[in-house]
PDB file of C-alpha atoms in Angstrom:
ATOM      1  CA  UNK A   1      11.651   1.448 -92.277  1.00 44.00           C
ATOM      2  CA  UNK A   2      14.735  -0.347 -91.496  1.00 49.00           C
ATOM      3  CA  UNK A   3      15.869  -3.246 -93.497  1.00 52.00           C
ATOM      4  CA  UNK A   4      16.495  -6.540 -91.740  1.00 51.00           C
ATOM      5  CA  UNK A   5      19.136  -9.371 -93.280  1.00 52.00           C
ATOM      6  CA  UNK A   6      17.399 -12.324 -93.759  1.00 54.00           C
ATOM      7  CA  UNK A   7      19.418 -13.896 -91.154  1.00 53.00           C
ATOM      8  CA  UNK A   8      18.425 -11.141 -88.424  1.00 52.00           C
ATOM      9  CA  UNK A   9      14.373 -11.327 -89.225  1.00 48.00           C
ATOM     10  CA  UNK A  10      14.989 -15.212 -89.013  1.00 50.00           C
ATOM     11  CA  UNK A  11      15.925 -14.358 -85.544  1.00 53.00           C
ATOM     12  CA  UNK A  12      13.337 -11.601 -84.439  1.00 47.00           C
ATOM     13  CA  UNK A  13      10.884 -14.250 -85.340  1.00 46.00           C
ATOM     14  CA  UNK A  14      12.713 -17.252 -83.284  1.00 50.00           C
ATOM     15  CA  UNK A  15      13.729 -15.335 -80.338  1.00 46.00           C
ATOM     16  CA  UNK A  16      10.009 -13.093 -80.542  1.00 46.00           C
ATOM     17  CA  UNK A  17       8.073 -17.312 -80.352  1.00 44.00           C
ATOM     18  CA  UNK A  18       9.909 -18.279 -77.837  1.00 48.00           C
ATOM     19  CA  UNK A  19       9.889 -15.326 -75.450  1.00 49.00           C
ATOM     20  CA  UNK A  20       6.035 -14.417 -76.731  1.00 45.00           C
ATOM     21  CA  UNK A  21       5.356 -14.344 -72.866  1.00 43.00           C
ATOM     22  CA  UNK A  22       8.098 -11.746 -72.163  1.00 43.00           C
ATOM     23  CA  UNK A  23       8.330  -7.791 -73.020  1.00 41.00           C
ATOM     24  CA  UNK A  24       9.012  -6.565 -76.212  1.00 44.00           C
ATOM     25  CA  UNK A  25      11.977  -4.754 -75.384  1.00 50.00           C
ATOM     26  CA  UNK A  26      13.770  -7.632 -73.151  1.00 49.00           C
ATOM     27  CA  UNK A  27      13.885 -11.063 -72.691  1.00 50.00           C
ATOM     28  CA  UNK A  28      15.179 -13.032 -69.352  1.00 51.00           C
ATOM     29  CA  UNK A  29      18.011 -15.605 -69.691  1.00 57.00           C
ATOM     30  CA  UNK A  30      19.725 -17.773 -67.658  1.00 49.00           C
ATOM     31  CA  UNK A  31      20.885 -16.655 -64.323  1.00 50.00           C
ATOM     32  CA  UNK A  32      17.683 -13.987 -64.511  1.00 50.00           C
ATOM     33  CA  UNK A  33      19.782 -11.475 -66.587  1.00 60.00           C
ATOM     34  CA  UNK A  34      17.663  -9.359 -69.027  1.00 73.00           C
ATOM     35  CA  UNK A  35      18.469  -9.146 -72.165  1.00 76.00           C
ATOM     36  CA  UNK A  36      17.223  -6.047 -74.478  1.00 80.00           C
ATOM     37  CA  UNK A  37      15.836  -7.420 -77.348  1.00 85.00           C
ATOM     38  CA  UNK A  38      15.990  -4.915 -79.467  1.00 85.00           C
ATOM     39  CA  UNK A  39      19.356  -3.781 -79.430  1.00 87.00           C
ATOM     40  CA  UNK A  40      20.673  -7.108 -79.642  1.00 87.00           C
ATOM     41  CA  UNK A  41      18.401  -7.485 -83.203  1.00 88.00           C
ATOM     42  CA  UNK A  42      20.076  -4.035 -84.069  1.00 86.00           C
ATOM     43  CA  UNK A  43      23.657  -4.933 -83.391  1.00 89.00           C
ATOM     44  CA  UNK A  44      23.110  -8.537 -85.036  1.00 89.00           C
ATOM     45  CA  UNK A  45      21.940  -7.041 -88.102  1.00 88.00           C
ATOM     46  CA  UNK A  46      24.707  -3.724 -88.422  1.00 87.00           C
ATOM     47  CA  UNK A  47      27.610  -7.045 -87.978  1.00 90.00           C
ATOM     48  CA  UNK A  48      25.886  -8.737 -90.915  1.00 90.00           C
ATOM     49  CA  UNK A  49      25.925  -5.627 -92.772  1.00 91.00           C
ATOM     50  CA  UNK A  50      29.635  -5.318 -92.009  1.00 89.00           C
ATOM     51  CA  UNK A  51      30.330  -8.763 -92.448  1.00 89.00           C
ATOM     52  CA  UNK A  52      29.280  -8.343 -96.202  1.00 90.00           C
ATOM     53  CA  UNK A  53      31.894  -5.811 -96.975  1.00 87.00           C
ATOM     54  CA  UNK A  54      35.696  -6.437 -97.926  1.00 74.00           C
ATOM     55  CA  UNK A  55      37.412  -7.299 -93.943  1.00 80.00           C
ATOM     56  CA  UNK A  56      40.574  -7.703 -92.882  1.00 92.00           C
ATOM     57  CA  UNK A  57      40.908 -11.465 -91.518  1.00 93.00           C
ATOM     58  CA  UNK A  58      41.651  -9.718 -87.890  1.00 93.00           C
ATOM     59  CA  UNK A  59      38.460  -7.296 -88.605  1.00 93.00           C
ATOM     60  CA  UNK A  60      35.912 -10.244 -89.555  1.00 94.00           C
ATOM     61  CA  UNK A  61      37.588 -12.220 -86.552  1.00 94.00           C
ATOM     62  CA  UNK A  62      36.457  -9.506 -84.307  1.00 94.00           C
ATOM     63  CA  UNK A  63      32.899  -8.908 -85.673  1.00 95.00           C
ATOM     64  CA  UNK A  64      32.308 -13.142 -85.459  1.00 96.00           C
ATOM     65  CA  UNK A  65      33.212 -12.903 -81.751  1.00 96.00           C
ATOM     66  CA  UNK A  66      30.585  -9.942 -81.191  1.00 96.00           C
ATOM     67  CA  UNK A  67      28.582 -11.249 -83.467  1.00 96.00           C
ATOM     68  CA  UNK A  68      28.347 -15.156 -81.487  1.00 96.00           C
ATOM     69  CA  UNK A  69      28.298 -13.073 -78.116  1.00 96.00           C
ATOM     70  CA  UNK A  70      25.016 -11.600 -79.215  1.00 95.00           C
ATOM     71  CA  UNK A  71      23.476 -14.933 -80.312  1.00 96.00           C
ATOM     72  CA  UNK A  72      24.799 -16.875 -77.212  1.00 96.00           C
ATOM     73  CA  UNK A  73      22.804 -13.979 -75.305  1.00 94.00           C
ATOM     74  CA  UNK A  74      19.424 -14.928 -77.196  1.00 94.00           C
ATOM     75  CA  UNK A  75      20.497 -18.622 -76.554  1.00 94.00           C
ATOM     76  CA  UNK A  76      20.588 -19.310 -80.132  1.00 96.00           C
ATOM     77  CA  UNK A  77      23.686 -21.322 -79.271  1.00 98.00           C
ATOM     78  CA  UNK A  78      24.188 -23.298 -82.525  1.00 98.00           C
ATOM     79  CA  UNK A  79      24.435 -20.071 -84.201  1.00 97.00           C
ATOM     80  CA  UNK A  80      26.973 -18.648 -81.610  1.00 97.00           C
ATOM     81  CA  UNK A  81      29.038 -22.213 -82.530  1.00 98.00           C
ATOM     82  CA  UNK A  82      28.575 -21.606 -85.812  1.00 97.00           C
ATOM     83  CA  UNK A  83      30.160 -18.188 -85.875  1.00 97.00           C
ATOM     84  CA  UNK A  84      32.458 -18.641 -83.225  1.00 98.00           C
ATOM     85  CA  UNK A  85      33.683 -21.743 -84.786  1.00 97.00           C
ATOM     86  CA  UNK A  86      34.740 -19.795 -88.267  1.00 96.00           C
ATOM     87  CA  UNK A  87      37.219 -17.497 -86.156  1.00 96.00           C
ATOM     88  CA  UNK A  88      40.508 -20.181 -86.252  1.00 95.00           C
ATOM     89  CA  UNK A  89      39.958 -20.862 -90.088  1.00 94.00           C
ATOM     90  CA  UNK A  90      40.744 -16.965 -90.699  1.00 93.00           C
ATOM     91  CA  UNK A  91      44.916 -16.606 -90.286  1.00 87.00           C
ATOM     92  CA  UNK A  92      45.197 -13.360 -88.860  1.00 84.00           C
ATOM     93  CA  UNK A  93      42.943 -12.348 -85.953  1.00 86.00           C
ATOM     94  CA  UNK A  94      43.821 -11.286 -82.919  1.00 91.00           C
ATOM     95  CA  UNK A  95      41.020 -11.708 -80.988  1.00 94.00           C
ATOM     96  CA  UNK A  96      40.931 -12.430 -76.576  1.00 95.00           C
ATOM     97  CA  UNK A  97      41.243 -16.548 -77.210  1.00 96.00           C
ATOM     98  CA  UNK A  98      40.504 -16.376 -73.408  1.00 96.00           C
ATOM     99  CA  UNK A  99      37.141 -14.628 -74.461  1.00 96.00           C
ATOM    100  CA  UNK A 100      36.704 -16.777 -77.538  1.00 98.00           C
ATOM    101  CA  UNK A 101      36.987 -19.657 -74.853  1.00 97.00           C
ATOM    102  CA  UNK A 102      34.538 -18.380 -72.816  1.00 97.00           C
ATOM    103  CA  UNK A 103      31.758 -18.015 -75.111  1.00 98.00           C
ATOM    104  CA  UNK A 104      32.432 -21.242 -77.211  1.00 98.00           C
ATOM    105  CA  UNK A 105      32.290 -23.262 -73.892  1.00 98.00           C
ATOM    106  CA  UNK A 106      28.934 -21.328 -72.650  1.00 98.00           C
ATOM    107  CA  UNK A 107      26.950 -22.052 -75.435  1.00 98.00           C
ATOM    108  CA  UNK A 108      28.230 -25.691 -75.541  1.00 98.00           C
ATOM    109  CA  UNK A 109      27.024 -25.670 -72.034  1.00 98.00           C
ATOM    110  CA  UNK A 110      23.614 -24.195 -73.454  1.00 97.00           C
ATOM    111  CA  UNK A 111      23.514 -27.523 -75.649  1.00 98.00           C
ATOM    112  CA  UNK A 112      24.158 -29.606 -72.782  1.00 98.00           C
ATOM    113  CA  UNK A 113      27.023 -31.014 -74.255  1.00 98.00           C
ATOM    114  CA  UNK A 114      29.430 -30.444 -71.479  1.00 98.00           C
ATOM    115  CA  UNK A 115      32.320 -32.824 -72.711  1.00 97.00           C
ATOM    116  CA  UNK A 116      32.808 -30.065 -75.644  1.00 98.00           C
ATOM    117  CA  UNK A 117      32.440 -26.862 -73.041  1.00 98.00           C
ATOM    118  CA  UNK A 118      35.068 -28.426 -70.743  1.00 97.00           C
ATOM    119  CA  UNK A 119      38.083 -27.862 -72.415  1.00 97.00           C
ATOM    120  CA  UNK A 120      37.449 -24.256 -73.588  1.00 98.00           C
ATOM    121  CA  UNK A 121      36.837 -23.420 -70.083  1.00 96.00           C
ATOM    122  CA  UNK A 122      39.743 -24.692 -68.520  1.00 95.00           C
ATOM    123  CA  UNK A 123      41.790 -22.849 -71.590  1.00 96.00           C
ATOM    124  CA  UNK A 124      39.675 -20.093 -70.992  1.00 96.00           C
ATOM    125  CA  UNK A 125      41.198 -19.925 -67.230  1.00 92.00           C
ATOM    126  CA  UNK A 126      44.517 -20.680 -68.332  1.00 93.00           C
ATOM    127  CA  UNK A 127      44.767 -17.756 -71.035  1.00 94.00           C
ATOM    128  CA  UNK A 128      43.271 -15.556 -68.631  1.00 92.00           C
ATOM    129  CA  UNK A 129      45.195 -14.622 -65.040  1.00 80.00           C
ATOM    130  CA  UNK A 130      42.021 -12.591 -63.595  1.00 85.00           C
ATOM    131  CA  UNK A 131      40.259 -14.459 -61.219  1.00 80.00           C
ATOM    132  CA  UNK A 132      36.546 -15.512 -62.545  1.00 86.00           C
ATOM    133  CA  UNK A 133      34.120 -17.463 -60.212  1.00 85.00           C
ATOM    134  CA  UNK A 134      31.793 -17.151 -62.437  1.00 89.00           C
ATOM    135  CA  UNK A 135      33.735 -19.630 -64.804  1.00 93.00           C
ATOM    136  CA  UNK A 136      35.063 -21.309 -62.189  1.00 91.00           C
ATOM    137  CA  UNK A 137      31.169 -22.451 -61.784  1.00 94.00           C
ATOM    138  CA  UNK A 138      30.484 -23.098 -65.534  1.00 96.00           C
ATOM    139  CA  UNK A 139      33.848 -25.635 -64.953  1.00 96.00           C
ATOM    140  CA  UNK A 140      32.132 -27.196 -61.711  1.00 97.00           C
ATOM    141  CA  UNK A 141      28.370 -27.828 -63.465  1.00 96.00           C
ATOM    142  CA  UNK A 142      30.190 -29.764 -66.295  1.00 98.00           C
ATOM    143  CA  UNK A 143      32.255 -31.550 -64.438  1.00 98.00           C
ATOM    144  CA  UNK A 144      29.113 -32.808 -62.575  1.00 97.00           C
ATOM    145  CA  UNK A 145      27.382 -33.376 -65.529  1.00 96.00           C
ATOM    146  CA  UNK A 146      30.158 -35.220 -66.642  1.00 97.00           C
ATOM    147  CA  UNK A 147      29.799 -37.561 -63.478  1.00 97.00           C
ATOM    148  CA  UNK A 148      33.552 -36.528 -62.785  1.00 97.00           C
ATOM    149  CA  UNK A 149      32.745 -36.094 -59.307  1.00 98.00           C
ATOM    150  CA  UNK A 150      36.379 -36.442 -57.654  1.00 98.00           C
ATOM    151  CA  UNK A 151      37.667 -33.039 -60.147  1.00 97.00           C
ATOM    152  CA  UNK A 152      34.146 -30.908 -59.486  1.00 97.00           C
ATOM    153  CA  UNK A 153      34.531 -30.902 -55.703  1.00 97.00           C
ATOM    154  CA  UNK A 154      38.247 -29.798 -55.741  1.00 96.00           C
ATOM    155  CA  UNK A 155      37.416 -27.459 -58.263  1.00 94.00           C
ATOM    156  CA  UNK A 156      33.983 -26.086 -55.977  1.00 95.00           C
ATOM    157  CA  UNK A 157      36.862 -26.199 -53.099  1.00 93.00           C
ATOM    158  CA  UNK A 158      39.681 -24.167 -54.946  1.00 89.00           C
ATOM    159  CA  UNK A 159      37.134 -21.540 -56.099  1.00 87.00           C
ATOM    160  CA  UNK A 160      35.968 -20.490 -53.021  1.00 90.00           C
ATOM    161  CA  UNK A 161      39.209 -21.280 -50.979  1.00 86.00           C
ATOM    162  CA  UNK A 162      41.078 -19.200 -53.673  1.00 76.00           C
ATOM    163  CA  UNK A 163      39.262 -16.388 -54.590  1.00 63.00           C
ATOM    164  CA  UNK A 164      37.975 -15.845 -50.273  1.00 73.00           C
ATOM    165  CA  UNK A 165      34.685 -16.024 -50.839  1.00 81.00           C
ATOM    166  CA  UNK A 166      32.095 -16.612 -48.708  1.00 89.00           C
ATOM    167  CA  UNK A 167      30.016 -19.783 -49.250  1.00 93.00           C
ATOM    168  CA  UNK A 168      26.667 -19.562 -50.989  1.00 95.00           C
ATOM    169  CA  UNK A 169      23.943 -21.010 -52.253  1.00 96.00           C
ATOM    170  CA  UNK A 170      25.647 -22.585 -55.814  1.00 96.00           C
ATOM    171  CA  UNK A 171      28.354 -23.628 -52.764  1.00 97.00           C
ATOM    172  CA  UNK A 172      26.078 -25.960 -50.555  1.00 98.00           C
ATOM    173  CA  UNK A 173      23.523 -27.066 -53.687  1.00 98.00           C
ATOM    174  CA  UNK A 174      26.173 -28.257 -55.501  1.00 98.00           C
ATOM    175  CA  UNK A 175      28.351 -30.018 -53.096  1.00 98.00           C
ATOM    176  CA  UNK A 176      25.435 -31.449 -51.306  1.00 98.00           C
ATOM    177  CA  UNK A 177      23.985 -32.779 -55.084  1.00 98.00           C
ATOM    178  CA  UNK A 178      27.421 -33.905 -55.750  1.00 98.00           C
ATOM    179  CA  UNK A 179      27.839 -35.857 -52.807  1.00 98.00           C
ATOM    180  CA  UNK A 180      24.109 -37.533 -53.644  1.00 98.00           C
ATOM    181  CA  UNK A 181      25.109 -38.640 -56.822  1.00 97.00           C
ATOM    182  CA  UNK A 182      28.241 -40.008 -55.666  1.00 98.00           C
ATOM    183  CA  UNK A 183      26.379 -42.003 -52.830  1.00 97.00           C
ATOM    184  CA  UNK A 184      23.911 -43.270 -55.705  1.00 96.00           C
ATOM    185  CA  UNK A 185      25.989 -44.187 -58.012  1.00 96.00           C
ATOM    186  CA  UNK A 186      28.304 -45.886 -55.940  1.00 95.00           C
ATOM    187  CA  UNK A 187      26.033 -47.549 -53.118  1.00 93.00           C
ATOM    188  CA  UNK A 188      28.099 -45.835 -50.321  1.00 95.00           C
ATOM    189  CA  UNK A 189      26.194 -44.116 -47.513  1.00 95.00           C
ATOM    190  CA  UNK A 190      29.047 -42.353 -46.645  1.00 96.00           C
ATOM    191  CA  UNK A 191      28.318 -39.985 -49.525  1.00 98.00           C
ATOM    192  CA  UNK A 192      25.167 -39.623 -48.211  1.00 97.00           C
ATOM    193  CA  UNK A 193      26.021 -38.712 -44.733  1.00 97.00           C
ATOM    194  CA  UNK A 194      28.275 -35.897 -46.067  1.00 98.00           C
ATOM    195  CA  UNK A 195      25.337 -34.904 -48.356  1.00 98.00           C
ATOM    196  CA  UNK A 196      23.161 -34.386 -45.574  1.00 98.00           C
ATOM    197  CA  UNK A 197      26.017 -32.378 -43.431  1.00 98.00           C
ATOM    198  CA  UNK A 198      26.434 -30.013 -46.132  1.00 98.00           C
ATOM    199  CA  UNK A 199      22.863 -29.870 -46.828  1.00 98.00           C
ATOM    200  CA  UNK A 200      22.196 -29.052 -43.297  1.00 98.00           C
ATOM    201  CA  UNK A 201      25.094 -26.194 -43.130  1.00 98.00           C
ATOM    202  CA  UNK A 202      24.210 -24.744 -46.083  1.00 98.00           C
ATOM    203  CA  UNK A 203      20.271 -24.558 -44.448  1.00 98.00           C
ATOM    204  CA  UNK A 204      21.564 -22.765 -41.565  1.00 98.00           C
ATOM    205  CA  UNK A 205      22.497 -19.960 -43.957  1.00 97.00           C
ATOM    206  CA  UNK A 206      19.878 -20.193 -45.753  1.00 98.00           C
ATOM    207  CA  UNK A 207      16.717 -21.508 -44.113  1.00 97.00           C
ATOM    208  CA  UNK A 208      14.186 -21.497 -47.466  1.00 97.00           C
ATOM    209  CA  UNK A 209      16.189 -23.582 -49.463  1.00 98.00           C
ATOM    210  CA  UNK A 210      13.905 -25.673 -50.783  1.00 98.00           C
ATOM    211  CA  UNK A 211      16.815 -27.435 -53.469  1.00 98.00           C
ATOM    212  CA  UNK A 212      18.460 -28.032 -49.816  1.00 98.00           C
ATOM    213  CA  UNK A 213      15.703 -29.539 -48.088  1.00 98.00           C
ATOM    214  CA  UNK A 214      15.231 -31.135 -50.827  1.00 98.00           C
ATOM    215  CA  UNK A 215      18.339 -33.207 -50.538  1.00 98.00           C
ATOM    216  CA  UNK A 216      18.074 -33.409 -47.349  1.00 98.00           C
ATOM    217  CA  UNK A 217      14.688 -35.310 -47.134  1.00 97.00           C
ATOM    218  CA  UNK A 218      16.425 -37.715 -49.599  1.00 97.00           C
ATOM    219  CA  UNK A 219      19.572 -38.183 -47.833  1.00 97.00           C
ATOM    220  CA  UNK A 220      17.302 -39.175 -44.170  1.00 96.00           C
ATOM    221  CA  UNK A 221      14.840 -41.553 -46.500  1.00 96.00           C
ATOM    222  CA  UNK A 222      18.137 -43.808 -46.951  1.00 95.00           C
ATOM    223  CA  UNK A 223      20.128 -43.358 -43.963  1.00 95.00           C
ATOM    224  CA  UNK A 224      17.394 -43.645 -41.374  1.00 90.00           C
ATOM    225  CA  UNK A 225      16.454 -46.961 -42.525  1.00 85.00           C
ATOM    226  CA  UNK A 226      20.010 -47.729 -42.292  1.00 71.00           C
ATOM    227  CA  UNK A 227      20.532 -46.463 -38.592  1.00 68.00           C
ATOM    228  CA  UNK A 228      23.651 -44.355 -40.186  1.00 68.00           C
ATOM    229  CA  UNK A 229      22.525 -40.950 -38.319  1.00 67.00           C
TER     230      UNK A 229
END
């Protein structure tokens, strides 16, 4: 039988509780990707094996990225911190920083501490001249988060303006919720009047919505009374 580091059967037990509902072989994360179990488990433990042996400082950078990739996977994100975090201390790695980024401000994001994941996305984009959407989104949610309303919408704007793409669901949920926090927070219906106009565009696209009608049903409850329609 194959022998587990401590650290690995640590984590077939976590990851095995809190997916007990799931497969054996996978697990669903965020976003509805599947994650196989198994050979995540086998990868984390062959990187601790390695880790134990003499490295180079560029080799043991290279094996912590991997190595908090995995665990940001699994959603064990203080782990992924943890490892991804020892990476600057070593003085000669070369690893992708615009990679390193990435995963250091996902699994910040897992934590819901979006102030942290912020920065490390927006170097992310910097360090990296391919066009991402996908990041471009992670920047948007913690910019909401973050109640920095003004900088998510031109940054929901730019992504789709920039990269041509067509609008979609994240598009209209999250401009429409943006717009409903702003007219909360700030007392103004004309937030809510442009929450319900996206709201309602983004419903003629796609009709079962419910996060739509959602906002929608909200944004008539204060404008009707109002008479702003």
């Amino acid at each position: 039988m194959k022998r587990l580091y401590p650290l690995t059967l640590l984590l077939v037990l976590a990851v095995a509780f809190e997916n007990c509902a799931s497969t054996e072989s996978s697990v669903n994360r965020a976003g509805g990707a599947k994650i196989d179990l198994s050979s995540h488990l086998s990868q984390l433990d062959s990187i601790e094996r390695d880790l134990k042996n003499p490295k180079t400082d560029d080799e043991k950078a290279k094996l912590l990225l991997s190595k908090g990739k995995l665990l940001l996977d699994l959603g064990k994100y203080d782990q992924a911190i943890s490892s991804l975090s020892a990476i600057p201390a070593l003085k000669s790695n070369h690893v992708n920083q615009s990679e390193w980024n990435l995963y250091l401000g996902k699994a910040y994001i897992g934590k819901n501490e979006y102030a942290k994941a912020i920065p490390h996305l927006n170097l992310s984009e910097k360090l990296d001249k391919t066009y991402n959407p996908e990041r471009k989104k992670l920047v948007v949610q913690s910019l909401v988060a973050e109640r920095e309303y003004y900088p998510a919408l031109a940054t929901l704007t730019k992504t789709y303006t920039k990269g041509n793409q067509k609008k979609d669901e994240f598009y209209f949920e999250t401009a429409a919720k943006t717009y409903l926090k702003m007219g909360f927070e700030y007392k103004n219906t004309s937030f809510y009047q442009k929450s319900l106009q996206v709201a309602n565009l983004g419903l003629e696209e796609f009709p079962e919505n419910e996060t739509l009608r959602s906002i929608q049903k909200e944004c008539l409850e204060v404008l009707q009374p109002e008479g702003k329609l």
